[in-house]
PDB file of C-alpha atoms and ligand atoms in Angstrom:
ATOM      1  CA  UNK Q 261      17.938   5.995   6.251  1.00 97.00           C
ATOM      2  CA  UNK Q 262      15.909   2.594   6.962  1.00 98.00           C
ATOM      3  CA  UNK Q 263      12.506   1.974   5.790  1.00 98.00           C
ATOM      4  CA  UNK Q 264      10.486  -1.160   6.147  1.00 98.00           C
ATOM      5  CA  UNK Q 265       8.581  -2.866   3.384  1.00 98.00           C
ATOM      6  CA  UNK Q 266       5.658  -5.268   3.899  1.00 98.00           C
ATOM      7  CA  UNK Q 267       3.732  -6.949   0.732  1.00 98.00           C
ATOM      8  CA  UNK Q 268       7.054  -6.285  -1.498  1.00 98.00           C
ATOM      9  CA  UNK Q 269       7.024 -10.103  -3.446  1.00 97.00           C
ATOM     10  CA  UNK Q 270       3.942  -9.743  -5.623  1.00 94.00           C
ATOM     11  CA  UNK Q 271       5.126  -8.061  -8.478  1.00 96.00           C
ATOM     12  CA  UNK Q 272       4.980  -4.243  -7.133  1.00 97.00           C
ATOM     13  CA  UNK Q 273       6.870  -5.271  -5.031  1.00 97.00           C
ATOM     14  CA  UNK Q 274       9.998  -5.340  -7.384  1.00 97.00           C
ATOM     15  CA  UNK Q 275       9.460  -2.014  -8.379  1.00 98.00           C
ATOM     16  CA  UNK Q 276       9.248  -0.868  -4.669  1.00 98.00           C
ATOM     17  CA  UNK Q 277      12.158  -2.142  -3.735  1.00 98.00           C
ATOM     18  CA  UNK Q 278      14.414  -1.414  -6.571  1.00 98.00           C
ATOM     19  CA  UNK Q 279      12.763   2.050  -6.381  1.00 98.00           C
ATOM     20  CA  UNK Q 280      13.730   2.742  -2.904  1.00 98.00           C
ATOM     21  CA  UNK Q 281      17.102   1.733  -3.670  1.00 98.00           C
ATOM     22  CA  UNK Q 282      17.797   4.229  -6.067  1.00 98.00           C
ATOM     23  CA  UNK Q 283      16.539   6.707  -3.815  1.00 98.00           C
ATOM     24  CA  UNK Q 284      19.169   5.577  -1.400  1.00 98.00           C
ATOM     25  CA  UNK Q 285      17.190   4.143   1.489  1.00 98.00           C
ATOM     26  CA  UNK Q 286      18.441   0.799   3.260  1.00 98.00           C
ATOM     27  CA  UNK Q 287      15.531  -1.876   2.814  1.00 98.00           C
ATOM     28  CA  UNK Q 288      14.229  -4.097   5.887  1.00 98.00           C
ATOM     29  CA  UNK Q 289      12.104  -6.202   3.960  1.00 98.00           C
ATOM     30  CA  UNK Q 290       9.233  -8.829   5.370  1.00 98.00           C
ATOM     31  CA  UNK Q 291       8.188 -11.576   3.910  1.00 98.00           C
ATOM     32  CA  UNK Q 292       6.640 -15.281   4.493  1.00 96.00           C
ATOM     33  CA  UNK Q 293       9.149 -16.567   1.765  1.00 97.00           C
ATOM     34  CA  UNK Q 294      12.547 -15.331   1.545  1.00 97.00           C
ATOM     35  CA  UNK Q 295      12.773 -17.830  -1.363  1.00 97.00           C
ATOM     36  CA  UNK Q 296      10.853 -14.806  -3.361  1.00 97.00           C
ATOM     37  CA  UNK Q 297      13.195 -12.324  -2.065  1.00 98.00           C
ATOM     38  CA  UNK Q 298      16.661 -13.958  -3.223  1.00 97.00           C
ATOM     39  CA  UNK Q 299      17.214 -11.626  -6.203  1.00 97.00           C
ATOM     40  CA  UNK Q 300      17.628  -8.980  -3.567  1.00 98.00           C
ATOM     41  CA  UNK Q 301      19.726 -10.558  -0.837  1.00 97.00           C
ATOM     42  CA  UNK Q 302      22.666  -9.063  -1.160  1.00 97.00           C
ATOM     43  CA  UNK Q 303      21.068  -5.717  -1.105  1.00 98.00           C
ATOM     44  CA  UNK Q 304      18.329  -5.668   1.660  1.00 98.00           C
ATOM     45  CA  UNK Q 305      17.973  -6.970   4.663  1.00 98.00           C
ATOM     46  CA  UNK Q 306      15.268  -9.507   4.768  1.00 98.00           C
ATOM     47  CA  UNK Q 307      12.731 -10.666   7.663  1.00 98.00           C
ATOM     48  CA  UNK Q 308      11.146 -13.807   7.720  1.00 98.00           C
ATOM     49  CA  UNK Q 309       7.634 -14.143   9.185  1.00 98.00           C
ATOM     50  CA  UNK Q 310       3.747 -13.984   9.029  1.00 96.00           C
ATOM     51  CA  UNK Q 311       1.456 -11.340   9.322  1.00 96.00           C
ATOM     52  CA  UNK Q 312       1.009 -13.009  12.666  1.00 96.00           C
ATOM     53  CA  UNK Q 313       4.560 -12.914  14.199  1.00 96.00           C
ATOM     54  CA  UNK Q 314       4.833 -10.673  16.342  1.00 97.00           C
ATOM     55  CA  UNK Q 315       8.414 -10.389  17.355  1.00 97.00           C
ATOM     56  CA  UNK Q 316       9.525 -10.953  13.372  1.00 98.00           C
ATOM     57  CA  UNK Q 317       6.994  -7.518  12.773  1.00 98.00           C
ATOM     58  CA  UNK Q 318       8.681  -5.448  15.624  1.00 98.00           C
ATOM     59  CA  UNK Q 319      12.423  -6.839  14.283  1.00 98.00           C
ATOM     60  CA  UNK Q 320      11.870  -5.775  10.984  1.00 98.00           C
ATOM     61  CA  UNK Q 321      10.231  -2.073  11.618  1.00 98.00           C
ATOM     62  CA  UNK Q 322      12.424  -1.204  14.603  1.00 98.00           C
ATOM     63  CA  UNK Q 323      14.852   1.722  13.729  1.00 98.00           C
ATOM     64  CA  UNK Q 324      13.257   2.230  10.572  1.00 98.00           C
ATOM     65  CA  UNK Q 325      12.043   5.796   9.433  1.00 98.00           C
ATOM     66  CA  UNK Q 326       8.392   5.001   7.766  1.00 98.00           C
ATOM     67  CA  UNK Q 327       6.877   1.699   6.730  1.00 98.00           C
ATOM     68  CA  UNK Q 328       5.701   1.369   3.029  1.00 98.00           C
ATOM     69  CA  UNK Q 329       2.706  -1.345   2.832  1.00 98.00           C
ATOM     70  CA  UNK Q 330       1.524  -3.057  -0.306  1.00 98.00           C
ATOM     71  CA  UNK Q 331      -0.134  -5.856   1.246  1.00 98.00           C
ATOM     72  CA  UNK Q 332      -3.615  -6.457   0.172  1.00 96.00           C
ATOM     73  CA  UNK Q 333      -5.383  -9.784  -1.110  1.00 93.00           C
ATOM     74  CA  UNK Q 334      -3.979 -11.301  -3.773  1.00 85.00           C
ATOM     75  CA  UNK Q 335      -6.486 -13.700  -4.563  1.00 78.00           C
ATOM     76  CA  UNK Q 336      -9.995 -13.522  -5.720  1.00 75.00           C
ATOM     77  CA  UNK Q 337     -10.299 -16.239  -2.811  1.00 78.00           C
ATOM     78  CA  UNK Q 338      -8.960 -14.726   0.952  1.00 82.00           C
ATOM     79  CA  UNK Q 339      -8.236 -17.174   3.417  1.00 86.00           C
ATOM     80  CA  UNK Q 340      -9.459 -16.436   6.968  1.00 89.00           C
ATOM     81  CA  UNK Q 341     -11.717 -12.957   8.265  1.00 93.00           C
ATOM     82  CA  UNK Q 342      -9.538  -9.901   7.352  1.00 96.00           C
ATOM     83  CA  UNK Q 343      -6.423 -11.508   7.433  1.00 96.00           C
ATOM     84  CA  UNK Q 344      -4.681  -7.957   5.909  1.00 97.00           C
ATOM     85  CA  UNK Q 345      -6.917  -6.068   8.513  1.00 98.00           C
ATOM     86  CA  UNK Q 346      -5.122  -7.981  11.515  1.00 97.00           C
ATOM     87  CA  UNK Q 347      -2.101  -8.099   9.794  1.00 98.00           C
ATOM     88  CA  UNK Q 348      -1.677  -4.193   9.336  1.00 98.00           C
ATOM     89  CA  UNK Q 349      -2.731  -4.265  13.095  1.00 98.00           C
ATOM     90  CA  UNK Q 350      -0.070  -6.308  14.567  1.00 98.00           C
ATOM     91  CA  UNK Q 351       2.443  -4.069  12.329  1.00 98.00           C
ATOM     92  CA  UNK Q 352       0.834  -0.558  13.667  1.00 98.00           C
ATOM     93  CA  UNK Q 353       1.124  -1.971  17.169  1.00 98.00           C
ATOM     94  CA  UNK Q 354       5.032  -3.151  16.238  1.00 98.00           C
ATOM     95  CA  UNK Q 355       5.243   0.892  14.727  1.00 98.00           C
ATOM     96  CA  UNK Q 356       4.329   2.192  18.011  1.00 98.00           C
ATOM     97  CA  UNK Q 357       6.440  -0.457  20.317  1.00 98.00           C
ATOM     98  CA  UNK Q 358       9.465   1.012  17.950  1.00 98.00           C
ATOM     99  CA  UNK Q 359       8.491   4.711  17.830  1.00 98.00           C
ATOM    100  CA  UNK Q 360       7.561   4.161  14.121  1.00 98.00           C
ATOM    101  CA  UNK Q 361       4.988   7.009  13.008  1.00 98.00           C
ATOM    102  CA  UNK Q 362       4.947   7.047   8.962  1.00 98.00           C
ATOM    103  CA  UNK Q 363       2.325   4.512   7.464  1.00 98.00           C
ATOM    104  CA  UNK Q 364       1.687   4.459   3.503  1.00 98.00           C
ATOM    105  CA  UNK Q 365      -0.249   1.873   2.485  1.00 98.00           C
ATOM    106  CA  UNK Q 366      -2.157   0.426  -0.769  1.00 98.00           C
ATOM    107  CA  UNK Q 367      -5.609   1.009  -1.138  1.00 98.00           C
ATOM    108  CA  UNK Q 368      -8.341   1.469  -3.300  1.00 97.00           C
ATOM    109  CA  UNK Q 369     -11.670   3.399  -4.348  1.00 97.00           C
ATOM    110  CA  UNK Q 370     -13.362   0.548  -1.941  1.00 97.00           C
ATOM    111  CA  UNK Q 371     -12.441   3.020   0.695  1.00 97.00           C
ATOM    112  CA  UNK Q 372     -14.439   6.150   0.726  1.00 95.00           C
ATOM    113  CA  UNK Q 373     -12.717   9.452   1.469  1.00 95.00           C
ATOM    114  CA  UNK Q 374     -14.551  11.770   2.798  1.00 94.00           C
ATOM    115  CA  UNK Q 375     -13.243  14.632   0.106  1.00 95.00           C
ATOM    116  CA  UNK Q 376     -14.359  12.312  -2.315  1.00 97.00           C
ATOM    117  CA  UNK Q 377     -17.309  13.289  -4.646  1.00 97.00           C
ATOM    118  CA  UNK Q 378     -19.683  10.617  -6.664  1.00 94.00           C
ATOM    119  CA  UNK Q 379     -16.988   8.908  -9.385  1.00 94.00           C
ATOM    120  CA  UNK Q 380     -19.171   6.204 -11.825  1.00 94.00           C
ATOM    121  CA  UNK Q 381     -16.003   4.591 -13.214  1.00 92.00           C
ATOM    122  CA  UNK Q 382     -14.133   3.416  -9.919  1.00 93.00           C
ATOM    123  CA  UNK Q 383     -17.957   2.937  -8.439  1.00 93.00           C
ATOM    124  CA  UNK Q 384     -18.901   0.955 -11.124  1.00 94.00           C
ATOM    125  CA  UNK Q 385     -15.645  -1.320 -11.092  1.00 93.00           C
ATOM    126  CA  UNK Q 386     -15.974  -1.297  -6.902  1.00 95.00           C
ATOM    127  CA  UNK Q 387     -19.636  -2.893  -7.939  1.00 96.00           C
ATOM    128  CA  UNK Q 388     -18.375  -5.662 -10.123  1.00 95.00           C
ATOM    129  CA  UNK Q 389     -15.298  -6.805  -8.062  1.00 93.00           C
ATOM    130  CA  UNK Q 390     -18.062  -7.066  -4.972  1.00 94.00           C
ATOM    131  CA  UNK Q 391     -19.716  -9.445  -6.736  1.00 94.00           C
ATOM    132  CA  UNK Q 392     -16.591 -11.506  -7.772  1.00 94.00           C
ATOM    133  CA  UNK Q 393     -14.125 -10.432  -4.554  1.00 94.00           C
ATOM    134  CA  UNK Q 394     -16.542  -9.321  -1.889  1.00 94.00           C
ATOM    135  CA  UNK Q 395     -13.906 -10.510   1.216  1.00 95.00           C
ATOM    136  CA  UNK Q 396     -11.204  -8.920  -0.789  1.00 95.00           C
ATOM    137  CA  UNK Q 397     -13.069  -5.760  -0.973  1.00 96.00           C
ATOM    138  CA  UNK Q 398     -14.337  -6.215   2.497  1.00 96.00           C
ATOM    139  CA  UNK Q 399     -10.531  -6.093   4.020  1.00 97.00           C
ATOM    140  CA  UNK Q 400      -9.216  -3.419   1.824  1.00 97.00           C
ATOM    141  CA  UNK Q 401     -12.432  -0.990   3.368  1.00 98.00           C
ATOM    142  CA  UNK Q 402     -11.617  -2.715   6.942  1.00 98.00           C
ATOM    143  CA  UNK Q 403      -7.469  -2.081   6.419  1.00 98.00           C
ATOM    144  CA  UNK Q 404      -8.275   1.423   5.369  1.00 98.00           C
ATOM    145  CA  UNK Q 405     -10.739   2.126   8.360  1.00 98.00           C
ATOM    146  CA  UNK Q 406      -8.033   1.007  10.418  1.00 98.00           C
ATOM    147  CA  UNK Q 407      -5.607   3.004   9.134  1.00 98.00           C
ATOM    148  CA  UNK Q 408      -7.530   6.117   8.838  1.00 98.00           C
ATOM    149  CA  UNK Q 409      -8.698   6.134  12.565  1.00 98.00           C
ATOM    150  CA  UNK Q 410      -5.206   5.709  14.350  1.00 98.00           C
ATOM    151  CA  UNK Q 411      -3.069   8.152  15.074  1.00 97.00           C
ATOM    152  CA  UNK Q 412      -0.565   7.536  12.813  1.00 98.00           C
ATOM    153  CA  UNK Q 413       0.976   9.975  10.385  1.00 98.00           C
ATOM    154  CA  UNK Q 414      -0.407   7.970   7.535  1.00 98.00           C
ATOM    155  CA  UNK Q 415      -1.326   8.071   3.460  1.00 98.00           C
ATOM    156  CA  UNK Q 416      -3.711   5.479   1.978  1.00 98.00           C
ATOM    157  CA  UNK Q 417      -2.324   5.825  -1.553  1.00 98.00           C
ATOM    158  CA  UNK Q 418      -5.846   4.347  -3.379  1.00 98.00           C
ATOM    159  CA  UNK Q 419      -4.911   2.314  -6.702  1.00 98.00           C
ATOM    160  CA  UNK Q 420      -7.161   1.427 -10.355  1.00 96.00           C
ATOM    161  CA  UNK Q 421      -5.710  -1.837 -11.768  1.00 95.00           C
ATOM    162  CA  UNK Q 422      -2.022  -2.298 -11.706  1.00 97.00           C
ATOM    163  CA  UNK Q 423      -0.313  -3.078 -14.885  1.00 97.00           C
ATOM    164  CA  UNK Q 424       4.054  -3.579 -15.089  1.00 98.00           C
ATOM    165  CA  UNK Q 425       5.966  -0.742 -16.666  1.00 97.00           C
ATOM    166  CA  UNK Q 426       7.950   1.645 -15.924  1.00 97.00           C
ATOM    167  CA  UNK Q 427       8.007   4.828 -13.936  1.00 97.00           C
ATOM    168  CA  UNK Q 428       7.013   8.321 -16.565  1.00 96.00           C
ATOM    169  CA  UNK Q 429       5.859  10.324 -13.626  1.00 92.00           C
ATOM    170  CA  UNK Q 430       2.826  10.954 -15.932  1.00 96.00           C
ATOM    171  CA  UNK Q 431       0.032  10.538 -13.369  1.00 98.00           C
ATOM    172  CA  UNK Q 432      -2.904  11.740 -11.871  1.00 98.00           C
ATOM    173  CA  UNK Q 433      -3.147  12.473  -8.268  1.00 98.00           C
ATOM    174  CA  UNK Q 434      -6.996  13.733  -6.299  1.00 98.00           C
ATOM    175  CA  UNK Q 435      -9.792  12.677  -5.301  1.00 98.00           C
ATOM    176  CA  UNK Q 436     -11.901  10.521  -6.701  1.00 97.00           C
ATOM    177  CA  UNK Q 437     -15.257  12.400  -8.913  1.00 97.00           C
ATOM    178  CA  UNK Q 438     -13.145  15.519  -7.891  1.00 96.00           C
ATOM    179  CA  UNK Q 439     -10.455  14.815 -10.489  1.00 95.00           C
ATOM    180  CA  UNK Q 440     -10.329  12.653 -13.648  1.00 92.00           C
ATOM    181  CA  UNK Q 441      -8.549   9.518 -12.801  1.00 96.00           C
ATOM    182  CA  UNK Q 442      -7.969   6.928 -15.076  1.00 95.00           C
ATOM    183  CA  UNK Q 443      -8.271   3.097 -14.566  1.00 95.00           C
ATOM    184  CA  UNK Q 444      -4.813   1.836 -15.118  1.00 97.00           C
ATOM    185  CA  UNK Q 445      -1.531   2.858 -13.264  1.00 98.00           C
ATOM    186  CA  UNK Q 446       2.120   1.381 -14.247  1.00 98.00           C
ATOM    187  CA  UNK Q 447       3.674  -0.306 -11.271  1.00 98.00           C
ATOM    188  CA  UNK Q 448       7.142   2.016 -11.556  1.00 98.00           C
ATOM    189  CA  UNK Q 449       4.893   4.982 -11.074  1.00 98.00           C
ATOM    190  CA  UNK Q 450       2.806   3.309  -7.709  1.00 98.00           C
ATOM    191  CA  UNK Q 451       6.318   2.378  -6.390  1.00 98.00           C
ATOM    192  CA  UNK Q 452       7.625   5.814  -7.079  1.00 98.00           C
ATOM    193  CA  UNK Q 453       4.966   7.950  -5.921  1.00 98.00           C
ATOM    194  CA  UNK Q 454       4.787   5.558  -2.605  1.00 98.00           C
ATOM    195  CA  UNK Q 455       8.721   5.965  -1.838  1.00 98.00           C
ATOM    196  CA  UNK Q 456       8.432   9.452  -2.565  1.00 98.00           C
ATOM    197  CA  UNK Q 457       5.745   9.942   0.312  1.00 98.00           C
ATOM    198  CA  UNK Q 458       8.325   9.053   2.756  1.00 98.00           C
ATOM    199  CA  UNK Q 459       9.893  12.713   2.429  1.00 96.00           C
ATOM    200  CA  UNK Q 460       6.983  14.489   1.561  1.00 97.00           C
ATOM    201  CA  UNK Q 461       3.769  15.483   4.645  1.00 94.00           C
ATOM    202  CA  UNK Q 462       1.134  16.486   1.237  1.00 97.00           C
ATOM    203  CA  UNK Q 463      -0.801  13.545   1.347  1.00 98.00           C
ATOM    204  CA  UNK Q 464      -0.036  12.966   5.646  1.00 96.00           C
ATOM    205  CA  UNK Q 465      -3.411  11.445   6.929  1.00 97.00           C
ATOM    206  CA  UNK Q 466      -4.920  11.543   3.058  1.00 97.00           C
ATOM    207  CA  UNK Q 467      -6.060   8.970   1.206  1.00 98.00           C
ATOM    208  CA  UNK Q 468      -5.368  10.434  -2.659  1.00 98.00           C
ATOM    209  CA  UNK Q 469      -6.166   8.350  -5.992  1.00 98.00           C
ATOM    210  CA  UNK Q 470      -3.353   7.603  -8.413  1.00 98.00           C
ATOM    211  CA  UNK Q 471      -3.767   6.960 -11.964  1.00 98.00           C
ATOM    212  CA  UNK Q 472      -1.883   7.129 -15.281  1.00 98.00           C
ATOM    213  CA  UNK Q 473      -2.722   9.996 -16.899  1.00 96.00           C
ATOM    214  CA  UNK Q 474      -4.785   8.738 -20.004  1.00 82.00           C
TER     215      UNK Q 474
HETATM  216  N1  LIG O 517      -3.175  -6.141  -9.394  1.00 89.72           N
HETATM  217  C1  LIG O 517      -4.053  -5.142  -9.465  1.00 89.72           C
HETATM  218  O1  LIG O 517      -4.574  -4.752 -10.547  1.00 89.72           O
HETATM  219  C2  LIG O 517      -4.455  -4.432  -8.189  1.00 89.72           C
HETATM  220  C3  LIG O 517      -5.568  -3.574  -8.190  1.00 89.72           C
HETATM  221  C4  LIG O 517      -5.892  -2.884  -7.029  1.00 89.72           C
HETATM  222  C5  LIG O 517      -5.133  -3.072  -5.881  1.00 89.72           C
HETATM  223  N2  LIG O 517      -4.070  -3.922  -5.901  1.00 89.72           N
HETATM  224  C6  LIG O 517      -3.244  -4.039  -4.694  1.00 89.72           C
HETATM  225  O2  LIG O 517      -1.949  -3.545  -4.997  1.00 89.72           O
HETATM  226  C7  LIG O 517      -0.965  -4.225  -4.212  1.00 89.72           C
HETATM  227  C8  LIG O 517       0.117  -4.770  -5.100  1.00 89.72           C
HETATM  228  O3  LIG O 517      -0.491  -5.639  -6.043  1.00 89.72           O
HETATM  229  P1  LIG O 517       0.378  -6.572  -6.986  1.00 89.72           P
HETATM  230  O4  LIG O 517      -0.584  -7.166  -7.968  1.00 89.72           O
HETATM  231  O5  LIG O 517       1.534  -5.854  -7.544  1.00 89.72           O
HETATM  232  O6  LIG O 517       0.953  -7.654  -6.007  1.00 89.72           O
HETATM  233  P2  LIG O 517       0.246  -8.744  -5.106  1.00 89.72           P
HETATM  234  O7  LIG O 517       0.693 -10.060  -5.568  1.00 89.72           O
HETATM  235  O8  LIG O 517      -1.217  -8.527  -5.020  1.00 89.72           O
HETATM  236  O9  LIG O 517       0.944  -8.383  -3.696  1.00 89.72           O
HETATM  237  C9  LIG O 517       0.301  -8.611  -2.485  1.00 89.72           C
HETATM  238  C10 LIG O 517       1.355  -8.701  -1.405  1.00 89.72           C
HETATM  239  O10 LIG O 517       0.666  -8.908  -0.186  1.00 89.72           O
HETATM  240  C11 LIG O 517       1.148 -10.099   0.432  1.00 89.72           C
HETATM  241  N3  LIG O 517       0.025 -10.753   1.105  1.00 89.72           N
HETATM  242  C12 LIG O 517      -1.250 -10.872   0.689  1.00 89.72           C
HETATM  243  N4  LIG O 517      -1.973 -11.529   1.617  1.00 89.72           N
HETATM  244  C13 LIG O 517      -1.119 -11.842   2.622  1.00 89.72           C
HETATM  245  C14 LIG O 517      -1.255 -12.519   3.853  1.00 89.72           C
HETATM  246  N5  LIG O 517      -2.437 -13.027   4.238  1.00 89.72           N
HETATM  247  N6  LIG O 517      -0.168 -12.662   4.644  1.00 89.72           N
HETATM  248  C15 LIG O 517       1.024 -12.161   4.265  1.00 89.72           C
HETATM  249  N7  LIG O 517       1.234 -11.497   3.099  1.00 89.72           N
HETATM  250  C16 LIG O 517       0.168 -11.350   2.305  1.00 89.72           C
HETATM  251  C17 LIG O 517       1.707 -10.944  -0.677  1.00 89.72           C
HETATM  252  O11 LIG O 517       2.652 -11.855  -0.126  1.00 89.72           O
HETATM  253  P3  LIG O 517       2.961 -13.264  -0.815  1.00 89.72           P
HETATM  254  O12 LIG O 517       3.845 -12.954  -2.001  1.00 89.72           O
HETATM  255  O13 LIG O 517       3.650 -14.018   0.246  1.00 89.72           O
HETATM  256  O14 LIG O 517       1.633 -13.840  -1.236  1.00 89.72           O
HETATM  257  C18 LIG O 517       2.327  -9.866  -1.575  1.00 89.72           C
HETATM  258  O15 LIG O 517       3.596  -9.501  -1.086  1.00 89.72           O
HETATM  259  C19 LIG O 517      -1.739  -5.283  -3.415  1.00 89.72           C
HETATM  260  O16 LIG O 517      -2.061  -4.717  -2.160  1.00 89.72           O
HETATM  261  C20 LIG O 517      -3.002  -5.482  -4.213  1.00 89.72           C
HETATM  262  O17 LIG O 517      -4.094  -5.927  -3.398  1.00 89.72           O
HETATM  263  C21 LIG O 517      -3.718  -4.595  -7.023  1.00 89.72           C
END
């Protein structure tokens, strides 16, 4: 079965595509930079383009059984007005072209759930990265919003800070002030619990928090 990847060459993305691998999926792969992709070429197949190409989008999600999304800013600087915002657009309008109807993307506490309850910690953190990151934080809430109100069959899989490591499966999974959830989570266990929504309809058009268990 095919699934398409978008956001894959920061250094989730590794995990997320070695990850889906192992479950046995066959990788369509986008990217601005194949360059960052060549450890992998023999393996996946991989789609050069922006977030604006249109045609490059609709190649690389046509055929394919859900789309996995880590894109997000990457920079406390973002270039442009919600440039992952109109990116995640032009790739839900290239979903629905291709008769694509899983979404899981990356998000984080910066989106608001409504099943969420007051949560100091990820509040507090939210707070301080407005100050330092407020256009990051401003197209994370605007990605979500636009993810949340289609008609998608989507998860919003909302993130603490990322640090590399391995997959345990020791995690946390709720809602945020409704469950304790930590502030770190191990790359192998985001790429594992996103890949692992493909097959699963738990968290279908929910936006759960994922932490390592502390
Ligand atoms: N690092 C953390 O502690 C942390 C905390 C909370 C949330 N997150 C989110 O978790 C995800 C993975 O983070 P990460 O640190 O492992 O990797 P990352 O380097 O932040 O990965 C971001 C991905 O999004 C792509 N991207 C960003 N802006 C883009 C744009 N304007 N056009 C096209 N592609 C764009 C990047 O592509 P290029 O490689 O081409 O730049 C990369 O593939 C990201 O969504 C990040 O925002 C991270």
């Amino acid at each position: 079965m095919k699934i398409s990847l978008f956001g894959a060459t920061g250094p989730t993305g590794k995990y997320l595509i070695e990850e889906a691998l192992r479950q046995g999926y066959s990788l369509s792969v986008y990217t601005r930079d194949a360059g960052k992709l060549a450890a992998y070429a023999d393996k996946i197949d991989i789609v050069v383009g922006d977030l604006e190409t249109q045609d490059a989008i609709k190649k690389c999600v046509t055929g394919s059984a859900a789309v996995i999304s880590a894109l997000g800013p990457n920079s406390l600087a973002v270039k442009g007005t919600l440039p992952v915002m109109h990116g995640l657009g032009n790739i839900m309008t290239a979903m629905k072209d291709a008769n694509v109807n899983r979404l899981i993307q990356v998000s984080t506490a910066a989106y608001r759930d409504p099943k969420d309850r007051f949560d100091f910690k990820s509040q507090a953190m939210l707070a301080v990265l407005k100050l330092i990151a407020r256009k990051g934080v401003e197209d994370v809430q605007a990605t979500a919003k636009l993810i949340s109100d289609s008609d998608l069959n989507w998860t919003l899989v909302r993130i603490p800070n990322l640090k590399d490591g391995p997959s345990d499966g020791d995690i946390d999974v709720g809602w945020y002030g409704q469950r304790k959830l930590g502030t770190k989570l191990s790359r192998g266990n985001l790429a594992k619990f996103l890949v692992d929504q493909i097959a699963s309809r738990e968290f279908t058009r929910a936006a759960p928090g994922i932490a390592n268990r502390a």
